[in-house]
JSON list of C-alpha atoms in Angstrom, two decimals:
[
{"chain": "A", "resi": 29, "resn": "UNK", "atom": "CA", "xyz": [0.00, 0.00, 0.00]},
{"chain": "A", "resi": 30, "resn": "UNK", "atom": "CA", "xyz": [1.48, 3.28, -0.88]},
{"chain": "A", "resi": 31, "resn": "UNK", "atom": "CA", "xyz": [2.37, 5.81, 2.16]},
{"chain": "A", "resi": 32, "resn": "UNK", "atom": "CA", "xyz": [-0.24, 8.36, 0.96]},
{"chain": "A", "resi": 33, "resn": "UNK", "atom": "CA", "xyz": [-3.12, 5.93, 1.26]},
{"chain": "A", "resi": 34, "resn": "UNK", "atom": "CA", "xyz": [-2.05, 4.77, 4.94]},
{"chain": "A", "resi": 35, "resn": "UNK", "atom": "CA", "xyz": [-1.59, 8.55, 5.36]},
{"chain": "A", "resi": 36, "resn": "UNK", "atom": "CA", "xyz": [-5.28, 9.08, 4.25]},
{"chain": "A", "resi": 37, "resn": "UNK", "atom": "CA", "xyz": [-6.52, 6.59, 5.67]},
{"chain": "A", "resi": 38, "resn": "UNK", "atom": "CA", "xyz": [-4.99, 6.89, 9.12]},
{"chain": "A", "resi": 39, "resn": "UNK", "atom": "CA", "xyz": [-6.02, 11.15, 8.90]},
{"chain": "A", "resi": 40, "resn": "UNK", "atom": "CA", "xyz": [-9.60, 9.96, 8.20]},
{"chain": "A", "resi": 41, "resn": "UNK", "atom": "CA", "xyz": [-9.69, 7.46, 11.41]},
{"chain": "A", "resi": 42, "resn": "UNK", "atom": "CA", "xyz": [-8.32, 9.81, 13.59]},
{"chain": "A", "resi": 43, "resn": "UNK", "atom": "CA", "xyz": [-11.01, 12.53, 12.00]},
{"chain": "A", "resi": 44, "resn": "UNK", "atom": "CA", "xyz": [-13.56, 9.77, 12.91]},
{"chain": "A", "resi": 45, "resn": "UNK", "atom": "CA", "xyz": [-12.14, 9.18, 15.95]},
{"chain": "A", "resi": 46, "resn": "UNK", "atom": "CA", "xyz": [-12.31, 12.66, 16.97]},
{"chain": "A", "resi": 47, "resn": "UNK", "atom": "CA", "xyz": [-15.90, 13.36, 15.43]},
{"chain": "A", "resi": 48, "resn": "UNK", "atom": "CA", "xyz": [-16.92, 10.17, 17.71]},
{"chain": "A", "resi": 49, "resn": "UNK", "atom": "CA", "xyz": [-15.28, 11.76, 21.11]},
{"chain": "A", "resi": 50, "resn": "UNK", "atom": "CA", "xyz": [-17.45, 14.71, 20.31]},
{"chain": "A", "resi": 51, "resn": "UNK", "atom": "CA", "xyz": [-20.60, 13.61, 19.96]},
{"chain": "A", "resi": 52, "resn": "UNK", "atom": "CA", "xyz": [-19.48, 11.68, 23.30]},
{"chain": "A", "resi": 53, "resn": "UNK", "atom": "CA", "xyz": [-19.06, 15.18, 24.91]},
{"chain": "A", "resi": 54, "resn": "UNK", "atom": "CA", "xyz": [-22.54, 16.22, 24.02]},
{"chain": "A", "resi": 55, "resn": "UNK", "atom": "CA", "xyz": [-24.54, 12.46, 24.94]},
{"chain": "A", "resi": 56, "resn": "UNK", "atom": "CA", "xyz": [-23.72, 9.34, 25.81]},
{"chain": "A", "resi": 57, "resn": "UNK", "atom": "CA", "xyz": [-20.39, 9.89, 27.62]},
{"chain": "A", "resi": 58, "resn": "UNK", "atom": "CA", "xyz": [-20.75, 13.02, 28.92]},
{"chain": "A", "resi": 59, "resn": "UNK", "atom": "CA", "xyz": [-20.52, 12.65, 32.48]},
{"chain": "A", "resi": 60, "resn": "UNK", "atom": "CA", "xyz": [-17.24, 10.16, 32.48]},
{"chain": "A", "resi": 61, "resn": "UNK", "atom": "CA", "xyz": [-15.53, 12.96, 30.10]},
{"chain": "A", "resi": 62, "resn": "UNK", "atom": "CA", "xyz": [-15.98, 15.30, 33.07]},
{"chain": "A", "resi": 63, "resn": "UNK", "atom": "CA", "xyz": [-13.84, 13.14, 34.80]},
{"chain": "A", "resi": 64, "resn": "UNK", "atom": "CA", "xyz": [-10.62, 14.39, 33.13]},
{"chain": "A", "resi": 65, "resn": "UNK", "atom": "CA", "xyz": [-11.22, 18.33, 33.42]},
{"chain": "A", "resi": 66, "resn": "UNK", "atom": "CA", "xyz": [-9.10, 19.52, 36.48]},
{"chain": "A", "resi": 67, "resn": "UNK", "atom": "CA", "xyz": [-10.78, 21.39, 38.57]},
{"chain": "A", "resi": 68, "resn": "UNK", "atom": "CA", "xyz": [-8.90, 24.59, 38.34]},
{"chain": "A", "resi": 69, "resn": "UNK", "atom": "CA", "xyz": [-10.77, 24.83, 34.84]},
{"chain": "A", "resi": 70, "resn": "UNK", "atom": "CA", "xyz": [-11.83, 28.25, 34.26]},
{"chain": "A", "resi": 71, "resn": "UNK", "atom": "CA", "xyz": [-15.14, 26.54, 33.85]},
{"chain": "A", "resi": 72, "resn": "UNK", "atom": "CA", "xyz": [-17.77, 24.42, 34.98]},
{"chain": "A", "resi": 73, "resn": "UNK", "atom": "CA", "xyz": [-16.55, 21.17, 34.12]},
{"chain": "A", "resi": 74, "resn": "UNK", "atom": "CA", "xyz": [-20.06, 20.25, 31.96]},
{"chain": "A", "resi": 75, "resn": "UNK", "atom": "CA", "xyz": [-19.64, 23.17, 30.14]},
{"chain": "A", "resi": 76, "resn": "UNK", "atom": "CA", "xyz": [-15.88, 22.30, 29.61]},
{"chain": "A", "resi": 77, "resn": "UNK", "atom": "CA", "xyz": [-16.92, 19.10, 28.07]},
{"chain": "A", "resi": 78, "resn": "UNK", "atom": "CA", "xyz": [-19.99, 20.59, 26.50]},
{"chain": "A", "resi": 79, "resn": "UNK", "atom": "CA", "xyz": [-17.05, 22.73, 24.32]},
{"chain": "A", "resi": 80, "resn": "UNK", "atom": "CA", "xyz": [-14.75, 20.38, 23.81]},
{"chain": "A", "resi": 81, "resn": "UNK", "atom": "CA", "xyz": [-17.09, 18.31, 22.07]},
{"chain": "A", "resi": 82, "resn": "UNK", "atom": "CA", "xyz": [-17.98, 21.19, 19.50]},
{"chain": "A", "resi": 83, "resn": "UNK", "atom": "CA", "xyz": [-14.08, 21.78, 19.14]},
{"chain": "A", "resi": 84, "resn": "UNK", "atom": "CA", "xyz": [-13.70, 17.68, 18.57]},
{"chain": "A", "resi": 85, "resn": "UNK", "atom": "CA", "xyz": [-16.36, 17.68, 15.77]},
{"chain": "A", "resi": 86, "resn": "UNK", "atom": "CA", "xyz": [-15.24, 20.55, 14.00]},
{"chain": "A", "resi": 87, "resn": "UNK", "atom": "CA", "xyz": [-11.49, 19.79, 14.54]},
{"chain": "A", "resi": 88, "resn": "UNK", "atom": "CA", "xyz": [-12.42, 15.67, 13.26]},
{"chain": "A", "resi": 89, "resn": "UNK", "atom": "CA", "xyz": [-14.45, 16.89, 10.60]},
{"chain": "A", "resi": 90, "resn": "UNK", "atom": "CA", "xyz": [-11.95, 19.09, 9.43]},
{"chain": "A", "resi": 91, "resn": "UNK", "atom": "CA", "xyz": [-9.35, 16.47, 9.49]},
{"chain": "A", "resi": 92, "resn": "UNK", "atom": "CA", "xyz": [-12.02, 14.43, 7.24]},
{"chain": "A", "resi": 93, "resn": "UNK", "atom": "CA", "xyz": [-12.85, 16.79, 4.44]},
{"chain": "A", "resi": 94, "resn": "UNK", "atom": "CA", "xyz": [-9.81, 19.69, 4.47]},
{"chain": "A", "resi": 95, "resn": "UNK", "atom": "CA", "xyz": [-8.19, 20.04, 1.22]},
{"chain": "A", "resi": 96, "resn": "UNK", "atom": "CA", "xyz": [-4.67, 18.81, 1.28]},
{"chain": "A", "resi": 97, "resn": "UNK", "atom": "CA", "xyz": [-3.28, 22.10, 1.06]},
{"chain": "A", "resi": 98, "resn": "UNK", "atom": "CA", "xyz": [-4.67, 22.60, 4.79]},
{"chain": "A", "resi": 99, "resn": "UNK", "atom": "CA", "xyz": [-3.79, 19.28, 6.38]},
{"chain": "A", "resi": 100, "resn": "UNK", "atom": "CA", "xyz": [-0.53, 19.73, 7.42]},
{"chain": "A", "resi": 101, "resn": "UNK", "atom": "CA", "xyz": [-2.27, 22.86, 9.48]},
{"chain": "A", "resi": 102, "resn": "UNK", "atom": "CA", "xyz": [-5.34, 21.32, 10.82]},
{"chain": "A", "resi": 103, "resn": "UNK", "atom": "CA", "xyz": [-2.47, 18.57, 11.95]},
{"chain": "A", "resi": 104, "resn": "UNK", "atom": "CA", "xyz": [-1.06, 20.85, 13.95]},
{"chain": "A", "resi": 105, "resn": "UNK", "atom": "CA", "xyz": [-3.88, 21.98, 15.01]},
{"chain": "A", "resi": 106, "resn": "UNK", "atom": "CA", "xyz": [-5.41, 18.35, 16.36]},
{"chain": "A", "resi": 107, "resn": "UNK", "atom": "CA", "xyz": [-1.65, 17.53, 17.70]},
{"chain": "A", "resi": 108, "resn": "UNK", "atom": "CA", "xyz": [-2.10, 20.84, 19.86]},
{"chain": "A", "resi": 109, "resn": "UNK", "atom": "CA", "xyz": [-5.44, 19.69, 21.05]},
{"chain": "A", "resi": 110, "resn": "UNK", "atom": "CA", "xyz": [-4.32, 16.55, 22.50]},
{"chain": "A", "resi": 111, "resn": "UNK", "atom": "CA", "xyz": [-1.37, 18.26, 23.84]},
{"chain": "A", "resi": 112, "resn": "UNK", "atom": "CA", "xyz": [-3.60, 20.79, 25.59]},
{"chain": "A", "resi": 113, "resn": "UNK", "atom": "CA", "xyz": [-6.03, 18.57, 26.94]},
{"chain": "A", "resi": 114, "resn": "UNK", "atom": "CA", "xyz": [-3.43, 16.13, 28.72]},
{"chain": "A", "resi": 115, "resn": "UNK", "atom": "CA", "xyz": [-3.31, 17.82, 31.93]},
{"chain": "A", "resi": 116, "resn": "UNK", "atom": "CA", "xyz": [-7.08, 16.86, 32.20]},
{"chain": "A", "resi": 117, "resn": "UNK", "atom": "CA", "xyz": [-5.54, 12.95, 31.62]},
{"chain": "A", "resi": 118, "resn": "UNK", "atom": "CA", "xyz": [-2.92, 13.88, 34.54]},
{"chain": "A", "resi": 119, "resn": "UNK", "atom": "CA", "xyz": [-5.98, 14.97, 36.56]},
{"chain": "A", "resi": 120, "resn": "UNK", "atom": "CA", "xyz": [-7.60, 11.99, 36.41]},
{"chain": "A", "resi": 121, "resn": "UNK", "atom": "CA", "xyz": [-4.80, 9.93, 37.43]},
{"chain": "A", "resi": 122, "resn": "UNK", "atom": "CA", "xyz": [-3.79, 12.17, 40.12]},
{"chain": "A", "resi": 123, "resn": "UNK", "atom": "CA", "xyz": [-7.41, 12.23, 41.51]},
{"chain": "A", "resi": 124, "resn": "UNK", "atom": "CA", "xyz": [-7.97, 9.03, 41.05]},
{"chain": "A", "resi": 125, "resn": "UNK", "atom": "CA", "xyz": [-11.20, 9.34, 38.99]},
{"chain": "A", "resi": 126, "resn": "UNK", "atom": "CA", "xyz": [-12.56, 6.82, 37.06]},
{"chain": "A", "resi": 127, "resn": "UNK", "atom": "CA", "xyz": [-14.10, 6.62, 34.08]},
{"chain": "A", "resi": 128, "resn": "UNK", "atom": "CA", "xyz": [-13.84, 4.59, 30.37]},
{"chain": "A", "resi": 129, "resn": "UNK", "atom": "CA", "xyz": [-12.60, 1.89, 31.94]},
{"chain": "A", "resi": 130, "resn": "UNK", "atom": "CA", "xyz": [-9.55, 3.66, 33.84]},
{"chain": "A", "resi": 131, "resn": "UNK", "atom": "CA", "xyz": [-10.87, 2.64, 37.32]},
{"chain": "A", "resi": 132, "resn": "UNK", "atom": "CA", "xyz": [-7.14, 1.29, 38.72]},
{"chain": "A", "resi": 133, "resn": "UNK", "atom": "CA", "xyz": [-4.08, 3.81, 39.26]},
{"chain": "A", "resi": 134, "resn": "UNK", "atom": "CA", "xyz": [-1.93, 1.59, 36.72]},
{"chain": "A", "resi": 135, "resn": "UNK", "atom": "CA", "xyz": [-4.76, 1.89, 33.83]},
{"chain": "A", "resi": 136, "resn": "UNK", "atom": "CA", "xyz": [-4.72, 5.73, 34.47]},
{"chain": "A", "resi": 137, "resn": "UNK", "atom": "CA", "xyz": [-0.94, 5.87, 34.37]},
{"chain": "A", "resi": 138, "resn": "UNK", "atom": "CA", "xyz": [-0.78, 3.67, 31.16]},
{"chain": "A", "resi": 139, "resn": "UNK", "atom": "CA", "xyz": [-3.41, 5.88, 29.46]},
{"chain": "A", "resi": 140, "resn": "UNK", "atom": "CA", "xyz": [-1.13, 8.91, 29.95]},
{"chain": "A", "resi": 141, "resn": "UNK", "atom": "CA", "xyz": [1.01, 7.00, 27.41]},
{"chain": "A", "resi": 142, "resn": "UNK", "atom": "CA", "xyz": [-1.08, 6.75, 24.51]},
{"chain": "A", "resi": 143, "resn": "UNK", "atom": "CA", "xyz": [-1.53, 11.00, 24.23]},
{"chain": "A", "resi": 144, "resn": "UNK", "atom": "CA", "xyz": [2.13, 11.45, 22.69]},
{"chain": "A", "resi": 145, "resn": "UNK", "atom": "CA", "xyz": [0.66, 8.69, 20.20]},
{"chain": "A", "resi": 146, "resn": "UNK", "atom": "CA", "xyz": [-2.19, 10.88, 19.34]},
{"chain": "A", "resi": 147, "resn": "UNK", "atom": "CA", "xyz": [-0.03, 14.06, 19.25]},
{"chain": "A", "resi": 148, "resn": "UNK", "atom": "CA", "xyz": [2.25, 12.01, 16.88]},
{"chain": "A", "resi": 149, "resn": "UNK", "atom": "CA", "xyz": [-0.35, 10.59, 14.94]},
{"chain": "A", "resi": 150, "resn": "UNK", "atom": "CA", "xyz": [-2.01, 13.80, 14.19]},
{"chain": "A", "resi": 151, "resn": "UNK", "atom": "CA", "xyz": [1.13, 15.02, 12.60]},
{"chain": "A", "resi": 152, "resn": "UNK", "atom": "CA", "xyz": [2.44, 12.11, 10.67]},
{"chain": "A", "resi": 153, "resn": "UNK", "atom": "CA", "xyz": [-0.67, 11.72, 9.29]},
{"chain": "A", "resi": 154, "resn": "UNK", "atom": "CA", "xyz": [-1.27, 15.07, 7.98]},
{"chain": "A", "resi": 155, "resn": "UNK", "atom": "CA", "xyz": [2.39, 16.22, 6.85]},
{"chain": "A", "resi": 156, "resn": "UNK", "atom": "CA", "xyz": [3.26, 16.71, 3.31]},
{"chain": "A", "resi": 157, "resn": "UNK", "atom": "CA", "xyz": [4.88, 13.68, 1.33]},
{"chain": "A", "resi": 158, "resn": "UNK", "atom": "CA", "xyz": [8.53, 14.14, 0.76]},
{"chain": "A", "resi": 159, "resn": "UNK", "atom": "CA", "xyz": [9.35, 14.33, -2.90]},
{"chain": "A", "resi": 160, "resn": "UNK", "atom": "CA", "xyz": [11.36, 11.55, -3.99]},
{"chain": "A", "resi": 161, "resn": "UNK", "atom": "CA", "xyz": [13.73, 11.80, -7.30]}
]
């Protein structure tokens, strides 16, 4: 498989991903996503989630249907959204919340783990192909 189709491919899953998380913020999985917000949050921690989730649609959507001459941008864009949002996954270890799953100190450490994957992930699959002679 050539590199620009895993590229695609792997831009459009995370855009899915992220589209997915969202709609999580605004329903089904609301409540366990206010789990990660620390609470020194300039907001209420519903309405924290409540925004993220608008930010996760538009930001997985974007991801989906950008022309390439934006997705290295919107890349760095998604890669600075997971960065920004890991304290709230350092929160949640550190106060012992649980939620998705994460109800053991070890399963909250390991999950701090996975965010550089997403950061990296973001931007691999979004940067420009090197030109090849």
């Amino acid at each position: 498989m050539k590199e620009e189709n895993i590229k695609t491919a792997a831009r459009i899953l995370l855009g899915a991903g992220l589209i997915t998380a969202g709609i999580g913020h605004l329903t089904f999985a609301r409540k366990p996503f206010q789990a990660q917000v620390p609470d020194w949050a300039p907001l209420k921690k519903d309405d924290t989630v409540v925004y993220s989730g608008f930010v996760e649609i538009a930001l997985g959507t974007a991801l989906v249907l950008a022309p390439k001459k934006h997705e290295a941008l919107i890349g760095k864009i998604a890669a600075g959204l997971f960065v920004g949002v890991f304290p709230g996954n350092i929160s949640q270890y550190t106060h012992k919340r649980n939620a998705f799953g994460l109800n053991t100190d070890s399963k909250r450490f390991l999950r701090l783990f996975f965010q550089p994957v997403l950061v990296y992930w973001a931007l691999k699959s979004t940067q420009k192909s090197k030109i090849s002679l």
